[in-house]
CSV table of C-alpha atoms in Angstrom, one decimal:
chain,number,residue,atom,x,y,z
V,1,MET,CA,41.0,3.0,-3.7
V,2,TRP,CA,38.3,2.3,-1.2
V,3,VAL,CA,38.1,6.0,-0.4
V,4,LEU,CA,36.9,6.6,-3.8
V,5,LEU,CA,34.0,4.2,-3.1
V,6,LEU,CA,33.4,5.5,0.4
V,7,ILE,CA,32.6,9.2,-0.7
V,8,PRO,CA,29.7,8.5,-3.0
V,9,THR,CA,28.4,5.8,-0.5
V,10,CYS,CA,28.3,8.4,2.3
V,11,ALA,CA,26.9,11.0,0.0
V,12,ALA,CA,24.0,8.7,-1.0
V,13,ALA,CA,23.4,7.8,2.8
V,14,VAL,CA,23.2,11.5,3.7
V,15,LEU,CA,21.0,12.6,1.0
V,16,SER,CA,18.5,9.6,1.4
V,17,CYS,CA,18.3,10.0,5.1
V,18,LEU,CA,17.7,13.9,5.0
V,19,ARG,CA,15.0,13.1,2.5
V,20,LEU,CA,13.4,10.6,4.8
V,21,VAL,CA,13.6,13.0,7.7
V,22,ARG,CA,11.9,15.7,5.6
V,23,VAL,CA,9.2,13.3,4.6
V,24,ALA,CA,8.6,12.4,8.4
V,25,ALA,CA,8.4,16.2,9.3
V,26,ILE,CA,5.8,16.9,6.7
V,27,ALA,CA,3.7,13.8,7.6
V,28,ASP,CA,3.8,14.9,11.3
V,29,ALA,CA,2.8,18.4,10.4
V,30,LEU,CA,-0.2,17.0,8.3
V,31,VAL,CA,-1.5,14.9,11.1
V,32,GLU,CA,-1.4,17.6,13.7
V,33,HIS,CA,-3.5,19.9,11.6
V,34,LEU,CA,-6.2,17.3,10.9
V,35,PRO,CA,-9.5,18.3,12.8
V,36,ALA,CA,-10.2,15.9,15.5
V,37,ALA,CA,-13.9,15.7,14.6
V,38,ASP,CA,-13.0,14.3,11.2
V,39,ARG,CA,-11.0,11.5,12.6
V,40,ALA,CA,-14.2,10.1,14.1
V,41,THR,CA,-16.0,10.0,10.7
V,42,GLY,CA,-17.9,6.8,10.2
V,43,ILE,CA,-17.1,4.6,7.3
V,44,GLY,CA,-18.9,2.0,5.0
V,45,LEU,CA,-17.5,-1.2,3.5
V,46,TYR,CA,-15.9,0.6,0.5
V,47,GLU,CA,-14.1,3.0,2.8
V,48,THR,CA,-13.1,0.0,4.9
V,49,ALA,CA,-11.7,-1.8,2.0
V,50,TYR,CA,-9.7,1.3,0.9
V,51,LEU,CA,-8.1,1.7,4.3
V,52,ALA,CA,-7.3,-1.8,4.5
V,53,GLY,CA,-6.0,-2.5,1.0
V,54,GLY,CA,-6.3,0.5,-1.1
V,55,PRO,CA,-8.0,0.8,-4.5
V,56,ALA,CA,-7.5,-2.8,-5.4
V,57,ARG,CA,-9.2,-3.9,-2.4
V,58,VAL,CA,-12.2,-1.7,-3.2
V,59,VAL,CA,-12.4,-3.3,-6.6
V,60,ASP,CA,-12.2,-6.7,-5.1
V,61,LEU,CA,-15.2,-6.0,-2.7
V,62,ALA,CA,-17.2,-4.6,-5.6
V,63,LEU,CA,-16.6,-7.7,-7.5
V,64,VAL,CA,-17.6,-10.0,-4.8
V,65,ARG,CA,-20.7,-7.8,-4.0
V,66,MET,CA,-22.0,-7.8,-7.4
V,67,ALA,CA,-21.3,-11.5,-8.0
V,68,GLY,CA,-23.1,-12.5,-4.8
V,69,LEU,CA,-26.1,-10.4,-6.1
V,70,GLY,CA,-26.1,-12.2,-9.2
V,71,ARG,CA,-25.1,-9.1,-11.5
V,72,LEU,CA,-21.8,-10.5,-12.6
V,73,HIS,CA,-20.2,-13.9,-13.4
V,74,LEU,CA,-16.7,-14.2,-12.3
V,75,ALA,CA,-15.1,-17.2,-13.9
V,76,HIS,CA,-12.0,-19.0,-12.5
V,77,THR,CA,-10.5,-18.9,-15.9
V,78,GLY,CA,-10.1,-15.0,-15.5
V,79,TRP,CA,-13.1,-13.6,-17.2
V,80,THR,CA,-15.9,-11.2,-16.1
V,81,THR,CA,-19.3,-11.3,-17.6
V,82,VAL,CA,-22.0,-9.0,-17.0
V,83,VAL,CA,-25.3,-10.5,-16.0
V,84,ASP,CA,-27.3,-7.5,-14.9
V,85,PRO,CA,-26.2,-4.4,-16.7
V,86,LEU,CA,-28.3,-1.9,-14.6
V,87,ASP,CA,-26.1,-0.1,-12.3
V,88,ARG,CA,-27.0,0.8,-8.8
V,89,GLY,CA,-24.3,3.5,-7.9
V,90,ARG,CA,-21.4,5.2,-9.2
V,91,LEU,CA,-18.9,2.3,-8.5
V,92,GLU,CA,-21.1,-0.1,-10.2
V,93,ARG,CA,-21.6,2.2,-13.1
V,94,ALA,CA,-17.9,2.6,-13.6
V,95,LEU,CA,-17.4,-1.2,-13.2
V,96,ILE,CA,-19.9,-2.0,-15.9
V,97,THR,CA,-18.5,0.8,-18.2
V,98,ALA,CA,-15.0,-0.4,-17.6
V,99,ILE,CA,-16.0,-4.0,-18.8
V,100,GLY,CA,-17.1,-2.5,-22.1
V,101,PRO,CA,-20.0,-2.9,-24.5
V,102,GLU,CA,-19.5,-6.5,-25.1
V,103,GLY,CA,-20.2,-7.3,-21.5
V,104,GLN,CA,-17.3,-9.5,-20.8
V,105,CYS,CA,-13.5,-8.7,-20.2
V,106,ARG,CA,-10.4,-10.2,-18.5
V,107,THR,CA,-10.7,-9.9,-14.8
V,108,ALA,CA,-7.0,-8.7,-14.2
V,109,GLN,CA,-7.6,-5.9,-16.9
V,110,LEU,CA,-10.9,-4.8,-15.2
V,111,LYS,CA,-9.2,-4.7,-11.9
V,112,ALA,CA,-6.2,-2.7,-13.1
V,113,ALA,CA,-8.6,-0.3,-15.0
V,114,LEU,CA,-11.1,0.2,-12.2
V,115,ALA,CA,-8.3,0.8,-9.6
V,116,THR,CA,-7.5,4.1,-11.1
V,117,HIS,CA,-10.9,5.2,-11.9
V,118,PRO,CA,-11.9,8.7,-10.5
V,119,THR,CA,-14.7,7.1,-8.8
V,120,VAL,CA,-12.2,4.9,-6.6
V,121,ARG,CA,-9.8,7.8,-6.2
V,122,ASP,CA,-12.7,9.8,-4.7
V,123,ILE,CA,-13.1,7.2,-2.0
V,124,GLY,CA,-9.5,7.8,-1.0
V,125,ASP,CA,-9.6,11.7,-1.3
V,126,ARG,CA,-12.7,11.7,1.1
V,127,LEU,CA,-10.8,9.5,3.6
V,128,ALA,CA,-7.8,11.7,3.3
V,129,LEU,CA,-9.6,14.8,3.9
V,130,ALA,CA,-11.2,13.1,7.0
V,131,GLY,CA,-7.7,12.2,8.3
V,132,LEU,CA,-8.4,8.5,8.0
V,133,ALA,CA,-6.3,7.7,4.7
V,134,THR,CA,-2.8,8.7,4.0
V,135,PRO,CA,-2.9,11.2,1.1
V,136,ALA,CA,-1.6,9.4,-1.9
V,137,ALA,CA,1.2,12.0,-2.7
V,138,LEU,CA,2.6,11.6,1.0
V,139,ARG,CA,2.3,7.8,0.8
V,140,ASP,CA,4.2,7.6,-2.3
V,141,ARG,CA,6.8,10.0,-1.0
V,142,ALA,CA,7.1,8.1,2.1
V,143,ARG,CA,7.6,4.7,0.3
V,144,ARG,CA,10.2,6.2,-2.0
V,145,ALA,CA,12.1,7.8,0.8
V,146,VAL,CA,12.3,4.6,2.8
V,147,GLY,CA,13.3,2.7,-0.3
V,148,HIS,CA,15.9,5.2,-1.2
V,149,VAL,CA,17.4,4.8,2.5
V,150,ARG,CA,17.1,1.1,2.3
V,151,TYR,CA,19.0,1.0,-1.1
V,152,ALA,CA,21.8,3.2,0.5
V,153,LEU,CA,22.1,0.7,3.2
V,154,LEU,CA,22.5,-2.1,0.9
V,155,THR,CA,25.0,-0.2,-1.3
V,156,ALA,CA,27.1,0.6,1.8
V,157,VAL,CA,27.2,-3.1,2.8
V,158,ALA,CA,28.2,-4.0,-0.9
V,159,MET,CA,30.8,-1.3,-1.0
V,160,LEU,CA,32.1,-2.7,2.2
V,161,LEU,CA,32.5,-6.2,1.0
V,162,VAL,CA,34.1,-5.0,-2.0
V,163,THR,CA,36.6,-3.0,0.0
V,164,VAL,CA,37.4,-5.8,2.3
V,165,VAL,CA,37.9,-8.3,-0.9
V,166,LEU,CA,40.2,-5.9,-2.7
V,167,ASN,CA,42.3,-5.0,0.3
V,168,ALA,CA,44.2,-8.0,1.5
V,169,ASP,CA,46.2,-6.0,3.9
V,170,GLY,CA,44.5,-6.5,7.4
V,171,ARG,CA,45.3,-2.9,8.6
V,172,SER,CA,43.8,-1.4,5.6
V,173,ALA,CA,40.6,-3.4,5.7
V,174,ARG,CA,40.2,-2.6,9.4
V,175,THR,CA,40.4,1.2,8.5
V,176,ALA,CA,37.9,0.8,5.8
V,177,VAL,CA,35.6,-1.0,8.2
V,178,ALA,CA,35.8,1.8,10.5
V,179,TRP,CA,34.8,4.5,8.0
V,180,TYR,CA,32.1,2.5,6.4
V,181,ALA,CA,30.5,2.2,10.0
V,182,LEU,CA,29.2,5.9,9.2
V,183,PRO,CA,27.1,5.3,6.4
V,184,LEU,CA,25.9,2.0,7.8
V,185,VAL,CA,25.0,3.5,11.4
V,186,LEU,CA,23.5,6.4,9.7
V,187,THR,CA,21.2,4.5,7.3
V,188,GLY,CA,20.6,1.9,9.6
V,189,GLY,CA,19.5,4.2,12.5
V,190,THR,CA,17.4,6.2,10.1
V,191,LEU,CA,15.4,2.9,9.2
V,192,LEU,CA,14.9,2.2,12.8
V,193,MET,CA,13.4,5.6,13.2
V,194,ALA,CA,11.3,5.1,10.1
V,195,ARG,CA,9.7,2.2,11.6
V,196,VAL,CA,8.3,4.5,14.5
V,197,ASP,CA,7.7,7.8,12.7
V,198,VAL,CA,7.4,7.1,8.8
V,199,HIS,CA,6.3,3.5,8.4
V,200,ALA,CA,2.6,4.4,9.4
V,201,TYR,CA,2.4,6.6,6.5
V,202,THR,CA,3.5,4.0,3.8
V,203,ALA,CA,0.3,2.3,4.5
V,204,TRP,CA,-3.2,3.3,2.9
V,205,ALA,CA,-4.7,4.1,6.1
V,206,ALA,CA,-3.4,6.9,8.4
V,207,PRO,CA,-2.8,6.4,12.1
V,208,ALA,CA,-6.4,7.4,12.7
V,209,GLY,CA,-7.6,5.1,10.0
V,210,GLN,CA,-5.5,2.2,11.3
V,211,HIS,CA,-6.9,2.5,14.9
V,212,LEU,CA,-10.6,2.8,13.2
V,213,LEU,CA,-9.7,-0.6,11.3
V,214,ARG,CA,-8.5,-2.2,14.7
V,215,ALA,CA,-11.9,-1.3,16.2
V,216,LEU,CA,-13.8,-2.6,13.1
V,217,GLY,CA,-11.8,-6.0,13.5
V,218,ARG,CA,-13.1,-6.8,16.8
V,219,PRO,CA,-15.3,-9.9,16.6
V,220,HIS,CA,-18.2,-8.4,18.4
V,221,LEU,CA,-18.5,-5.8,16.0
V,222,CYS,CA,-18.7,-8.3,13.0
V,223,ARG,CA,-21.9,-10.3,13.9
V,224,ALA,CA,-24.3,-10.1,10.8
V,225,GLY,CA,-25.4,-12.3,8.2
V,226,ALA,CA,-23.4,-14.6,6.1
V,227,ALA,CA,-23.3,-12.4,3.1
V,228,ASP,CA,-22.4,-9.3,5.4
V,229,ASP,CA,-19.7,-11.4,7.1
V,230,LEU,CA,-18.1,-12.2,3.6
V,231,LEU,CA,-18.2,-8.6,2.4
V,232,THR,CA,-16.5,-7.4,5.8
V,233,ALA,CA,-14.0,-10.1,5.6
V,234,VAL,CA,-13.2,-9.4,1.8
V,235,ALA,CA,-12.9,-5.5,2.9
V,236,MET,CA,-10.6,-6.4,5.8
V,237,ARG,CA,-8.5,-9.3,4.4
V,238,GLY,CA,-9.0,-9.3,0.6
V,239,PRO,CA,-9.7,-12.2,-1.9
V,240,GLU,CA,-8.0,-14.6,0.8
V,241,ALA,CA,-11.0,-14.3,2.8
V,242,VAL,CA,-13.3,-15.8,0.3
V,243,GLN,CA,-14.2,-19.4,1.2
V,244,ASP,CA,-15.5,-20.6,-2.2
V,245,PRO,CA,-12.3,-21.7,-4.3
V,246,ARG,CA,-13.9,-21.0,-7.6
V,247,LEU,CA,-14.6,-17.4,-6.6
V,248,ARG,CA,-11.1,-16.8,-5.0
V,249,ALA,CA,-9.4,-18.2,-8.0
V,250,ALA,CA,-11.4,-15.8,-10.2
V,251,LEU,CA,-10.3,-12.7,-8.0
V,252,ILE,CA,-6.5,-13.7,-8.0
V,253,HIS,CA,-6.4,-15.0,-11.6
V,254,ARG,CA,-3.7,-13.3,-13.7
């Protein structure tokens, strides 16, 4: 009986591990072919926000910046209202357009719509071409591949427990444990390998971008005015960096 459970468990483990290894090889090849000069490209606050937290972080930064300049009102009740409809750039134009002609909308809906806007995607594309951001397709494949291996590991554990419970005979249980060690070791070892070779590609920032973020996070590089400090903190850490409780509540309101 337990052999019938072992066969699909091993098949799932092998296939998921092969998929993860293939993704790791693709990621390594991509990094090797990135021009060294592009990796040193300087970045602004919106680029920093993308590397640190993806499209959602870019939107949070835009909202905080425009609210700080008095162009938007962010209510802690979850509504965003346009105060100054004149845009000063592509991202602000996209944000005001996403709010709609009435000049007011739910903040959560606005953030979801703007995060997928071409203007925000263009930031990620430019950073990916510079070797600083993980290409969206590669990041999605890496996350899915790691998730499949993790699922295969949990399945192997669950099937082993079922087998042990169904086989009261101690000898049969020991035999099952010995065989189930194969998918357990395979998936567990592959996940450990992924922590070194693949985990970096599940983040928004590629290894070069992560190195740049660590450099930008050094205290001596963040000595500016209070407004600049707030924007830098939001770009690096998100809404949690906002000290004003009402503004922070407005950003995280669902």
